[in-house]
Amino acid sequence: AKVDQSRLVAGLQGVVKGWDYATAFNYTANKEVDTYTDGYLSEAKFVPLINNGTINPFGFQTPAALAAGNAAKVKGDASTNKARNYGVDAKISNEIWQLPAGPMAVAAGAEYRKESLQLTNADFLSTGDIIGGLGAIPSLPETTRNVWAVYGELSIPIIKNLEGNVAVRHDNYGDIGSTTNPKISVRWQPTKETLLRGSYGTGFRVPTLFDLFQPTYTTNTNNSFDDPIRCPVTKSVFDCNLQFNSQRGGNPNLKPEKSKQWYAGGVWEPTRNMSVGLDYYWIEISNVIQFFGADTIFGDYNAYQAQYIVRKPPDAQFPSLPGQIAYVIEPQVNVGKQLVDGIDVDATWRQPTSFGNFVTHFTGSYIMHYKQTSLDGLTYPNFVGTNGQPQGAIARWRHNLSVDWTRGPWGVTVAETYQLGYKEPDLVVDDGVTTRKVKAYDIWDLQGRYTGIKNVTIALGIKNLFDTAPPQSSSPGTFQTGYDASYGDPRGRMYYGNLRLAFK
């Protein structure tokens, strides 16, 4: 794939009668062209070569057969995807009132932007003329929407060392509707060494243009299933252990996701060289946008077959049975809610020595709950410590540790990334209950730097210093077995070099 990105920002800022102002025009464009170079075959060209005997899939090929096979390859630009976002924004701020504890400050702003999306597929994609491909994938003509928003924020010094902040934002999406979301926060510093803080607010995320308007196309279900009505009777390969056709695409009826969130915590700095932060966070999202897949549909066939299973007419061989499954409708839908809460830790220790300055930084996250309503709406399981498809691996604990040394123009950083293991279904036993443990994943990186040349930084580094392989995983929900792409990186040890030039 070839990706071209462009961004233009032009603006003004200054002060008028004591008010700070800033305004800007923003333009962002992305163009991605996917090109097929080898490995795909045209069904219209290749199947006749099999049928007329030009190509024998079970024997050696003549030069003429190889030439005919190569001529049946699908090559060239497959799709061109364009996305644009442009608009203007403006904001002002000032101190408006002197209170006993300090000045009250206000900020306000507005913005307008236009979003657009266009997907243009080559004929071999739009007609589905690829053996083993995703089926016919139509193009999407340019679709657009207008978005505007206004917002305001007020900073209030309540008493000495206690500050409050109140903010509100109103957004309007031309194709979805409007929403107003407030946020309040407080910051209290009772002593020089201690800071306490907290906030509460609501949020809003609209479906993307792709979520709403992706063209409908036909592919296959991710896993194989038995037709619960026909398979016990027919025992046919067309009804049993089959990846059925699947109809997917955008859903123009999707609603926005809405959220409520709050956090509370603090920072303790006993010395100038040491600080420790601890925060608890809680986030609840409703109207979660999810892919409603065949696993759920066949898991409760009687509940979903009328809405999501489309059948062919009954056949003469089994006239008392419904026809074969033509396809399964697998849409994106708004389902239930999601709750995530946990504790974040952030600690820094600085130690100057005669050998150089050392800075040790540690950040960690302990997830207490990652709960999400099941697609059938009947359960609310906690996925922490599991491979919770479609969320991927959700380790209960993750942390990053780095030790940085600098002396004059020289610097070295050693960094660790750690993830606690998790449980996943045991596909060997494959009883839907038995699980296996995926081991913890621990990666170390090393980087050296030199800044002795004016405006120049030279860095050399090694990622995955000890060439650690990702833990073995059956990776449920994908066709691969070996590692889980949401948890580990199979690329092993990597070397890199950076040269940065600063123009000042």
Short mmCIF file of C-alpha atoms in Angstrom, two decimals:
data_model
loop_
_atom_site.label_atom_id
_atom_site.label_comp_id
_atom_site.label_asym_id
_atom_site.label_seq_id
_atom_site.Cartn_x
_atom_site.Cartn_y
_atom_site.Cartn_z
CA ALA A 1 0.00 0.00 0.00
CA LYS A 2 1.09 3.56 -0.66
CA VAL A 3 -0.14 6.28 1.69
CA ASP A 4 0.04 10.01 0.98
CA GLN A 5 -0.77 12.39 3.82
CA SER A 6 -0.98 16.16 3.76
CA ARG A 7 -1.78 18.70 6.46
CA LEU A 8 -2.06 22.46 6.29
CA VAL A 9 -2.55 24.79 9.25
CA ALA A 10 -2.72 28.56 8.96
CA GLY A 11 -3.72 30.77 11.85
CA LEU A 12 -3.48 33.96 13.83
CA GLN A 13 -3.00 34.64 17.52
CA GLY A 14 -2.59 37.71 19.63
CA VAL A 15 -4.14 39.98 22.27
CA VAL A 16 -7.03 42.42 21.84
CA LYS A 17 -8.11 44.58 24.81
CA GLY A 18 -6.66 42.08 27.26
CA TRP A 19 -8.19 39.02 25.61
CA ASP A 20 -5.93 36.33 24.19
CA TYR A 21 -7.24 34.99 20.91
CA ALA A 22 -6.24 32.25 18.46
CA THR A 23 -7.86 31.16 15.24
CA ALA A 24 -6.76 28.69 12.57
CA PHE A 25 -7.76 26.96 9.36
CA ASN A 26 -6.98 23.22 9.28
CA TYR A 27 -6.86 20.90 6.29
CA THR A 28 -5.96 17.21 6.51
CA ALA A 29 -6.09 14.70 3.66
CA ASN A 30 -5.16 11.02 3.45
CA LYS A 31 -4.97 8.92 0.31
CA GLU A 32 -4.18 5.20 0.43
CA VAL A 33 -3.73 3.08 -2.68
CA ASP A 34 -3.62 -0.71 -2.17
CA THR A 35 -1.82 -2.53 -4.97
CA TYR A 36 -1.81 -6.28 -5.64
CA THR A 37 1.57 -7.45 -6.92
CA ASP A 38 1.18 -11.26 -6.81
CA GLY A 39 -0.62 -14.13 -5.13
CA TYR A 40 -4.21 -13.53 -6.28
CA LEU A 41 -5.99 -15.28 -9.15
CA SER A 42 -8.94 -14.22 -11.29
CA GLU A 43 -11.82 -16.66 -10.98
CA ALA A 44 -13.07 -15.76 -14.47
CA LYS A 45 -9.66 -16.51 -16.02
CA PHE A 46 -8.31 -19.34 -13.87
CA VAL A 47 -11.32 -21.65 -13.43
CA PRO A 48 -11.70 -22.24 -17.20
CA LEU A 49 -8.02 -23.30 -17.30
CA ILE A 50 -8.84 -26.01 -14.76
CA ASN A 51 -12.05 -27.06 -16.53
CA ASN A 52 -10.49 -27.37 -20.00
CA GLY A 53 -7.39 -29.18 -18.71
CA THR A 54 -4.86 -26.47 -19.53
CA ILE A 55 -3.71 -26.57 -15.90
CA ASN A 56 -3.49 -29.82 -13.96
CA PRO A 57 -3.45 -28.94 -10.23
CA PHE A 58 -2.13 -32.43 -9.40
CA GLY A 59 0.77 -32.61 -11.85
CA PHE A 60 3.67 -30.75 -13.38
CA GLN A 61 2.83 -27.78 -15.57
CA THR A 62 4.04 -27.18 -19.12
CA PRO A 63 5.53 -23.79 -19.99
CA ALA A 64 2.28 -22.96 -21.81
CA ALA A 65 0.26 -23.85 -18.70
CA LEU A 66 2.51 -21.72 -16.51
CA ALA A 67 2.13 -18.80 -18.91
CA ALA A 68 -1.65 -19.20 -18.89
CA GLY A 69 -1.67 -19.34 -15.08
CA ASN A 70 0.46 -16.22 -14.81
CA ALA A 71 -1.89 -14.44 -17.17
CA ALA A 72 -4.75 -15.24 -14.77
CA LYS A 73 -3.07 -13.41 -11.88
CA VAL A 74 -4.76 -10.33 -10.47
CA LYS A 75 -2.35 -7.40 -10.37
CA GLY A 76 -2.54 -3.65 -10.19
CA ASP A 77 -4.27 -1.05 -8.02
CA ALA A 78 -7.05 -2.69 -6.03
CA SER A 79 -8.55 0.22 -4.11
CA THR A 80 -8.09 3.92 -3.60
CA ASN A 81 -9.29 5.30 -0.29
CA LYS A 82 -9.55 9.03 0.33
CA ALA A 83 -10.41 10.83 3.56
CA ARG A 84 -10.47 14.58 4.14
CA ASN A 85 -11.13 16.81 7.11
CA TYR A 86 -11.05 20.60 6.90
CA GLY A 87 -12.44 23.50 8.88
CA VAL A 88 -11.80 26.48 11.15
CA ASP A 89 -11.60 27.05 14.89
CA ALA A 90 -11.32 30.05 17.16
CA LYS A 91 -10.89 30.57 20.90
CA ILE A 92 -10.49 33.40 23.40
CA SER A 93 -9.37 33.54 27.04
CA ASN A 94 -8.90 36.07 29.80
CA GLU A 95 -8.91 36.64 33.53
CA ILE A 96 -12.28 38.21 34.34
CA TRP A 97 -12.50 38.56 38.10
CA GLN A 98 -10.04 38.86 40.97
CA LEU A 99 -11.09 36.62 43.87
CA PRO A 100 -9.43 36.46 47.31
CA ALA A 101 -7.64 33.23 46.35
CA GLY A 102 -6.62 34.46 42.88
CA PRO A 103 -7.98 35.43 39.46
CA MET A 104 -10.95 33.67 37.86
CA ALA A 105 -10.17 32.79 34.24
CA VAL A 106 -12.51 31.99 31.36
CA ALA A 107 -11.98 30.44 27.94
CA ALA A 108 -14.45 29.92 25.10
CA GLY A 109 -14.28 28.68 21.56
CA ALA A 110 -16.02 27.34 18.49
CA GLU A 111 -15.09 25.15 15.58
CA TYR A 112 -16.49 23.93 12.28
CA ARG A 113 -15.23 21.12 10.09
CA LYS A 114 -16.33 19.00 7.17
CA GLU A 115 -15.47 15.29 6.98
CA SER A 116 -15.50 13.26 3.79
CA LEU A 117 -14.77 9.65 2.83
CA GLN A 118 -14.52 7.94 -0.56
CA LEU A 119 -13.60 4.32 -1.42
CA THR A 120 -12.99 3.39 -5.05
CA ASN A 121 -12.41 -0.31 -5.80
CA ALA A 122 -11.08 -1.84 -8.99
CA ASP A 123 -13.40 -4.02 -11.06
CA PHE A 124 -11.85 -7.24 -9.76
CA LEU A 125 -12.78 -6.18 -6.21
CA SER A 126 -16.21 -4.73 -6.93
CA THR A 127 -17.22 -7.88 -8.87
CA GLY A 128 -15.57 -10.35 -6.47
CA ASP A 129 -13.41 -11.86 -9.23
CA ILE A 130 -10.72 -13.14 -6.81
CA ILE A 131 -10.41 -16.79 -5.83
CA GLY A 132 -10.45 -16.98 -2.04
CA GLY A 133 -11.12 -13.25 -1.73
CA LEU A 134 -13.67 -11.40 0.37
CA GLY A 135 -16.34 -11.46 -2.31
CA ALA A 136 -17.78 -8.51 -4.19
CA ILE A 137 -16.85 -5.26 -2.43
CA PRO A 138 -18.66 -2.25 -3.93
CA SER A 139 -17.13 1.19 -4.06
CA LEU A 140 -18.37 3.98 -1.80
CA PRO A 141 -19.11 7.29 -3.52
CA GLU A 142 -17.91 10.34 -1.61
CA THR A 143 -19.94 10.81 1.54
CA THR A 144 -19.67 13.87 3.78
CA ARG A 145 -20.92 15.38 6.99
CA ASN A 146 -20.71 18.76 8.69
CA VAL A 147 -19.69 19.14 12.33
CA TRP A 148 -19.73 22.21 14.52
CA ALA A 149 -19.09 22.74 18.21
CA VAL A 150 -18.98 25.44 20.88
CA TYR A 151 -17.33 25.14 24.28
CA GLY A 152 -16.48 27.09 27.39
CA GLU A 153 -14.30 26.64 30.46
CA LEU A 154 -14.11 28.44 33.80
CA SER A 155 -11.18 28.17 36.25
CA ILE A 156 -12.14 29.14 39.80
CA PRO A 157 -9.68 29.60 42.70
CA ILE A 158 -11.98 28.62 45.58
CA ILE A 159 -9.60 29.07 48.49
CA LYS A 160 -5.84 29.09 48.81
CA ASN A 161 -4.41 25.89 47.25
CA LEU A 162 -7.89 24.72 46.13
CA GLU A 163 -8.91 25.26 42.53
CA GLY A 164 -12.01 24.17 40.64
CA ASN A 165 -12.64 23.92 36.93
CA VAL A 166 -15.97 23.75 35.10
CA ALA A 167 -16.22 23.08 31.37
CA VAL A 168 -18.99 22.29 28.89
CA ARG A 169 -18.99 21.42 25.19
CA HIS A 170 -21.83 21.18 22.67
CA ASP A 171 -21.29 19.20 19.44
CA ASN A 172 -23.58 18.91 16.45
CA TYR A 173 -23.12 16.24 13.76
CA GLY A 174 -25.23 16.77 10.67
CA ASP A 175 -26.02 13.06 10.18
CA ILE A 176 -26.24 11.97 13.84
CA GLY A 177 -27.56 14.80 16.02
CA SER A 178 -26.20 16.90 18.85
CA THR A 179 -24.93 16.40 22.37
CA THR A 180 -23.84 18.49 25.35
CA ASN A 181 -21.16 17.20 27.72
CA PRO A 182 -19.97 18.83 30.95
CA LYS A 183 -16.84 18.26 33.01
CA ILE A 184 -15.93 19.37 36.53
CA SER A 185 -12.59 18.94 38.25
CA VAL A 186 -10.85 19.98 41.45
CA ARG A 187 -7.21 20.33 42.40
CA TRP A 188 -6.11 20.67 46.04
CA GLN A 189 -2.57 21.04 47.32
CA PRO A 190 -2.82 20.89 51.14
CA THR A 191 0.98 20.80 51.56
CA LYS A 192 3.99 21.53 49.42
CA GLU A 193 4.62 17.79 49.02
CA THR A 194 1.03 16.62 48.41
CA LEU A 195 -1.41 17.17 45.54
CA LEU A 196 -4.95 15.73 45.43
CA ARG A 197 -7.10 15.82 42.30
CA GLY A 198 -10.33 14.48 40.84
CA SER A 199 -12.79 15.00 38.01
CA TYR A 200 -16.14 13.88 36.58
CA GLY A 201 -17.45 14.25 33.06
CA THR A 202 -19.41 12.77 30.21
CA GLY A 203 -18.35 11.93 26.66
CA PHE A 204 -19.69 11.19 23.20
CA ARG A 205 -18.29 9.28 20.20
CA VAL A 206 -20.14 9.19 16.92
CA PRO A 207 -19.86 6.30 14.45
CA THR A 208 -17.34 7.00 11.72
CA LEU A 209 -18.46 7.52 8.14
CA PHE A 210 -17.03 4.06 7.44
CA ASP A 211 -19.09 2.53 10.28
CA LEU A 212 -22.23 4.10 8.85
CA PHE A 213 -21.82 3.84 5.10
CA GLN A 214 -19.38 1.04 4.27
CA PRO A 215 -20.89 -0.71 1.21
CA THR A 216 -22.51 -4.09 1.81
CA TYR A 217 -20.36 -7.01 0.65
CA THR A 218 -20.36 -10.79 0.93
CA THR A 219 -17.53 -12.79 2.48
CA ASN A 220 -17.31 -15.85 4.78
CA THR A 221 -17.96 -16.28 8.49
CA ASN A 222 -14.74 -16.28 10.53
CA ASN A 223 -15.38 -19.78 11.91
CA SER A 224 -17.11 -22.95 10.73
CA PHE A 225 -20.60 -23.92 11.91
CA ASP A 226 -23.27 -26.60 11.55
CA ASP A 227 -26.69 -25.67 10.24
CA PRO A 228 -28.67 -26.76 13.34
CA ILE A 229 -31.73 -27.70 11.26
CA ARG A 230 -30.32 -29.33 8.13
CA CYS A 231 -26.98 -30.78 9.26
CA PRO A 232 -28.40 -33.50 11.59
CA VAL A 233 -30.51 -34.77 8.68
CA THR A 234 -28.50 -34.17 5.52
CA LYS A 235 -24.92 -34.68 6.86
CA SER A 236 -23.95 -32.63 3.81
CA VAL A 237 -20.73 -30.63 3.45
CA PHE A 238 -22.99 -27.76 2.40
CA ASP A 239 -24.71 -27.82 5.79
CA CYS A 240 -22.07 -29.10 8.24
CA ASN A 241 -18.78 -27.66 9.54
CA LEU A 242 -18.95 -24.90 6.96
CA GLN A 243 -17.87 -21.29 6.74
CA PHE A 244 -21.15 -19.87 5.51
CA ASN A 245 -21.41 -16.82 3.30
CA SER A 246 -21.55 -13.63 5.35
CA GLN A 247 -23.09 -10.29 4.47
CA ARG A 248 -21.34 -7.32 6.09
CA GLY A 249 -21.17 -3.57 5.72
CA GLY A 250 -22.01 -0.29 7.37
CA ASN A 251 -25.09 0.34 9.47
CA PRO A 252 -26.66 3.80 8.95
CA ASN A 253 -28.84 3.23 12.03
CA LEU A 254 -25.91 3.15 14.46
CA LYS A 255 -26.23 5.46 17.46
CA PRO A 256 -23.39 7.35 19.15
CA GLU A 257 -21.53 5.81 22.06
CA LYS A 258 -21.97 7.80 25.28
CA SER A 259 -19.75 7.72 28.34
CA LYS A 260 -19.51 8.74 31.95
CA GLN A 261 -16.13 8.85 33.63
CA TRP A 262 -14.49 9.99 36.84
CA TYR A 263 -11.13 9.68 38.48
CA ALA A 264 -9.54 10.54 41.83
CA GLY A 265 -5.96 10.44 42.97
CA GLY A 266 -2.92 12.38 43.94
CA VAL A 267 0.81 12.96 43.74
CA TRP A 268 3.26 12.83 46.64
CA GLU A 269 6.68 14.46 46.21
CA PRO A 270 8.68 13.94 49.43
CA THR A 271 11.86 15.35 47.86
CA ARG A 272 12.79 17.31 44.74
CA ASN A 273 14.19 14.11 43.25
CA MET A 274 11.26 11.78 43.90
CA SER A 275 7.53 11.77 43.09
CA VAL A 276 4.82 9.10 43.25
CA GLY A 277 1.36 9.37 41.66
CA LEU A 278 -1.65 7.11 42.24
CA ASP A 279 -5.02 7.48 40.47
CA TYR A 280 -8.22 5.45 40.35
CA TYR A 281 -10.31 5.74 37.16
CA TRP A 282 -13.83 4.57 36.26
CA ILE A 283 -15.29 4.70 32.73
CA GLU A 284 -18.71 3.47 31.62
CA ILE A 285 -19.73 3.49 27.95
CA SER A 286 -23.28 2.85 26.72
CA ASN A 287 -24.49 2.03 23.20
CA VAL A 288 -21.18 0.24 22.55
CA ILE A 289 -20.62 -0.35 18.83
CA GLN A 290 -19.79 -4.02 18.21
CA PHE A 291 -19.57 -6.49 15.37
CA PHE A 292 -22.52 -8.89 15.71
CA GLY A 293 -20.86 -12.08 14.48
CA ALA A 294 -21.87 -15.61 13.56
CA ASP A 295 -20.51 -16.99 16.85
CA THR A 296 -23.29 -15.18 18.68
CA ILE A 297 -25.92 -15.95 16.05
CA PHE A 298 -25.28 -19.72 15.99
CA GLY A 299 -24.75 -19.70 19.76
CA ASP A 300 -28.46 -18.89 20.18
CA TYR A 301 -29.82 -19.89 16.80
CA ASN A 302 -33.52 -19.85 17.75
CA ALA A 303 -33.30 -16.27 19.01
CA TYR A 304 -31.46 -14.83 16.00
CA GLN A 305 -32.23 -16.98 12.96
CA ALA A 306 -35.26 -14.99 11.85
CA GLN A 307 -33.33 -11.71 11.71
CA TYR A 308 -29.84 -12.82 10.70
CA ILE A 309 -30.12 -16.07 8.70
CA VAL A 310 -31.16 -15.93 5.03
CA ARG A 311 -31.96 -19.24 3.30
CA LYS A 312 -32.38 -20.50 -0.23
CA PRO A 313 -35.68 -22.07 -1.33
CA PRO A 314 -36.26 -25.69 -0.16
CA ASP A 315 -34.61 -28.30 -2.39
CA ALA A 316 -36.26 -31.38 -3.88
CA GLN A 317 -34.05 -33.86 -2.00
CA PHE A 318 -35.22 -32.64 1.42
CA PRO A 319 -38.58 -30.98 0.76
CA SER A 320 -39.58 -31.03 4.44
CA LEU A 321 -36.53 -28.96 5.45
CA PRO A 322 -35.88 -25.28 4.86
CA GLY A 323 -33.38 -24.48 2.11
CA GLN A 324 -29.65 -24.24 2.58
CA ILE A 325 -28.25 -21.14 4.31
CA ALA A 326 -27.57 -18.55 1.60
CA TYR A 327 -25.75 -16.18 3.93
CA VAL A 328 -25.51 -14.91 7.48
CA ILE A 329 -26.06 -11.21 8.14
CA GLU A 330 -23.20 -9.97 10.40
CA PRO A 331 -23.79 -6.26 11.10
CA GLN A 332 -22.36 -3.69 13.44
CA VAL A 333 -24.82 -2.87 16.21
CA ASN A 334 -25.16 -0.89 19.43
CA VAL A 335 -25.12 -3.36 22.29
CA GLY A 336 -25.36 -2.71 26.03
CA LYS A 337 -22.53 -1.11 27.93
CA GLN A 338 -18.87 -1.42 28.81
CA LEU A 339 -17.24 -0.70 32.16
CA VAL A 340 -13.51 -0.30 32.75
CA ASP A 341 -11.92 0.69 36.04
CA GLY A 342 -8.47 0.40 37.51
CA ILE A 343 -5.50 2.04 39.15
CA ASP A 344 -2.63 3.88 37.46
CA VAL A 345 0.76 4.30 39.11
CA ASP A 346 3.44 6.81 38.08
CA ALA A 347 6.77 7.17 39.91
CA THR A 348 9.97 9.06 39.11
CA TRP A 349 13.33 9.08 40.89
CA ARG A 350 16.18 11.38 39.89
CA GLN A 351 19.72 10.79 41.14
CA PRO A 352 22.61 13.07 40.16
CA THR A 353 26.07 11.50 40.64
CA SER A 354 29.64 12.24 39.70
CA PHE A 355 29.23 9.64 36.91
CA GLY A 356 26.22 11.39 35.38
CA ASN A 357 22.51 11.95 36.03
CA PHE A 358 20.21 8.96 36.46
CA VAL A 359 16.41 9.16 36.03
CA THR A 360 14.26 6.12 36.80
CA HIS A 361 10.64 6.27 35.63
CA PHE A 362 7.94 3.69 36.32
CA THR A 363 4.34 3.63 35.04
CA GLY A 364 1.93 0.79 35.71
CA SER A 365 -1.74 0.03 35.19
CA TYR A 366 -3.82 -2.46 37.17
CA ILE A 367 -7.18 -3.17 35.55
CA MET A 368 -9.84 -4.23 38.04
CA HIS A 369 -12.76 -4.68 35.67
CA TYR A 370 -13.21 -4.80 31.91
CA LYS A 371 -16.87 -5.71 31.71
CA GLN A 372 -18.98 -5.69 28.59
CA THR A 373 -22.56 -6.71 27.94
CA SER A 374 -22.74 -9.88 25.86
CA LEU A 375 -24.20 -9.54 22.40
CA ASP A 376 -27.32 -11.37 23.54
CA GLY A 377 -27.67 -8.83 26.36
CA LEU A 378 -28.02 -11.54 28.99
CA THR A 379 -24.62 -11.45 30.73
CA TYR A 380 -22.08 -8.84 31.81
CA PRO A 381 -18.77 -10.76 32.05
CA ASN A 382 -15.43 -9.42 33.25
CA PHE A 383 -12.75 -10.00 30.59
CA VAL A 384 -9.72 -9.01 32.69
CA GLY A 385 -7.06 -11.69 32.61
CA THR A 386 -8.55 -13.36 29.52
CA ASN A 387 -8.51 -13.12 25.76
CA GLY A 388 -11.86 -11.38 25.62
CA GLN A 389 -12.73 -11.40 21.94
CA PRO A 390 -13.20 -9.04 20.23
CA GLN A 391 -11.25 -6.93 22.72
CA GLY A 392 -8.15 -9.11 22.45
CA ALA A 393 -5.86 -10.00 25.34
CA ILE A 394 -6.58 -7.96 28.47
CA ALA A 395 -3.72 -8.37 30.92
CA ARG A 396 -4.62 -7.42 34.47
CA TRP A 397 -1.24 -5.73 35.00
CA ARG A 398 1.08 -3.87 32.61
CA HIS A 399 4.03 -1.67 33.36
CA ASN A 400 6.86 0.28 31.75
CA LEU A 401 10.18 0.83 33.52
CA SER A 402 13.02 2.95 32.18
CA VAL A 403 16.41 3.98 33.51
CA ASP A 404 18.01 6.92 31.73
CA TRP A 405 21.65 8.04 32.14
CA THR A 406 23.06 11.28 30.76
CA ARG A 407 26.49 12.83 31.04
CA GLY A 408 27.33 15.81 28.86
CA PRO A 409 26.32 15.01 25.26
CA TRP A 410 26.02 11.27 25.91
CA GLY A 411 22.92 9.38 26.98
CA VAL A 412 21.76 5.77 27.41
CA THR A 413 18.26 4.45 28.13
CA VAL A 414 17.30 0.93 29.19
CA ALA A 415 13.55 0.25 29.12
CA GLU A 416 11.33 -2.67 30.07
CA THR A 417 7.76 -3.38 28.92
CA TYR A 418 5.94 -6.06 30.94
CA GLN A 419 2.52 -7.68 30.60
CA LEU A 420 1.05 -10.20 33.03
CA GLY A 421 -0.19 -13.44 31.44
CA TYR A 422 -3.82 -14.30 30.84
CA LYS A 423 -6.14 -17.25 30.18
CA GLU A 424 -7.53 -18.33 26.84
CA PRO A 425 -9.72 -21.22 25.61
CA ASP A 426 -7.82 -24.51 25.30
CA LEU A 427 -8.37 -25.50 21.67
CA VAL A 428 -6.83 -28.93 22.28
CA VAL A 429 -9.55 -29.93 24.72
CA ASP A 430 -12.05 -27.67 22.88
CA ASP A 431 -14.95 -28.19 25.28
CA GLY A 432 -15.78 -24.50 25.62
CA VAL A 433 -14.84 -24.56 29.32
CA THR A 434 -11.19 -25.62 29.71
CA THR A 435 -8.63 -22.82 29.56
CA ARG A 436 -4.86 -22.62 29.28
CA LYS A 437 -2.42 -20.00 30.60
CA VAL A 438 -0.55 -17.68 28.26
CA LYS A 439 2.72 -16.71 29.94
CA ALA A 440 3.81 -13.22 30.91
CA TYR A 441 5.59 -11.14 28.26
CA ASP A 442 8.70 -9.16 29.18
CA ILE A 443 10.63 -7.07 26.61
CA TRP A 444 13.79 -4.97 27.14
CA ASP A 445 15.01 -2.18 24.85
CA LEU A 446 18.32 -0.28 24.71
CA GLN A 447 19.19 3.08 23.17
CA GLY A 448 22.34 5.24 23.06
CA ARG A 449 22.38 8.95 22.10
CA TYR A 450 24.88 11.67 21.25
CA THR A 451 24.00 15.40 21.14
CA GLY A 452 27.49 16.91 20.90
CA ILE A 453 26.83 18.47 17.49
CA LYS A 454 24.71 21.63 17.50
CA ASN A 455 21.05 20.98 16.61
CA VAL A 456 21.82 17.32 15.86
CA THR A 457 20.81 14.18 17.78
CA ILE A 458 22.20 10.79 16.80
CA ALA A 459 20.61 7.69 18.31
CA LEU A 460 21.30 3.97 17.90
CA GLY A 461 19.13 1.35 19.53
CA ILE A 462 17.98 -2.23 19.87
CA LYS A 463 14.36 -3.19 20.35
CA ASN A 464 13.74 -6.52 22.09
CA LEU A 465 17.33 -6.73 23.29
CA PHE A 466 17.14 -10.39 24.35
CA ASP A 467 15.23 -11.52 21.23
CA THR A 468 12.26 -12.65 23.34
CA ALA A 469 9.59 -14.53 21.39
CA PRO A 470 5.93 -13.86 22.19
CA PRO A 471 4.32 -16.51 24.43
CA GLN A 472 2.64 -19.41 22.65
CA SER A 473 -1.06 -18.80 22.12
CA SER A 474 -3.85 -20.42 20.17
CA SER A 475 -5.17 -16.89 19.47
CA PRO A 476 -8.90 -17.69 19.43
CA GLY A 477 -10.89 -15.66 16.94
CA THR A 478 -8.22 -15.76 14.22
CA PHE A 479 -6.93 -18.39 11.82
CA GLN A 480 -3.43 -18.42 13.26
CA THR A 481 -1.91 -20.46 16.06
CA GLY A 482 1.40 -19.51 17.59
CA TYR A 483 1.05 -16.03 19.07
CA ASP A 484 -1.63 -13.45 19.85
CA ALA A 485 -1.14 -10.29 17.78
CA SER A 486 -2.99 -8.21 20.41
CA TYR A 487 -0.40 -9.26 23.04
CA GLY A 488 2.97 -10.06 21.45
CA ASP A 489 5.23 -9.03 18.57
CA PRO A 490 6.86 -11.87 16.58
CA ARG A 491 9.52 -9.75 14.87
CA GLY A 492 12.19 -10.41 17.51
CA ARG A 493 15.32 -8.32 17.97
CA MET A 494 15.47 -5.19 15.80
CA TYR A 495 18.23 -2.62 15.30
CA TYR A 496 17.59 1.00 14.36
CA GLY A 497 19.28 4.35 13.96
CA ASN A 498 17.87 7.89 14.09
CA LEU A 499 19.31 11.18 12.93
CA ARG A 500 17.38 14.28 13.99
CA LEU A 501 18.14 17.78 12.73
CA ALA A 502 16.59 20.81 14.42
CA PHE A 503 16.36 24.12 12.59
CA LYS A 504 16.19 27.00 15.05
#
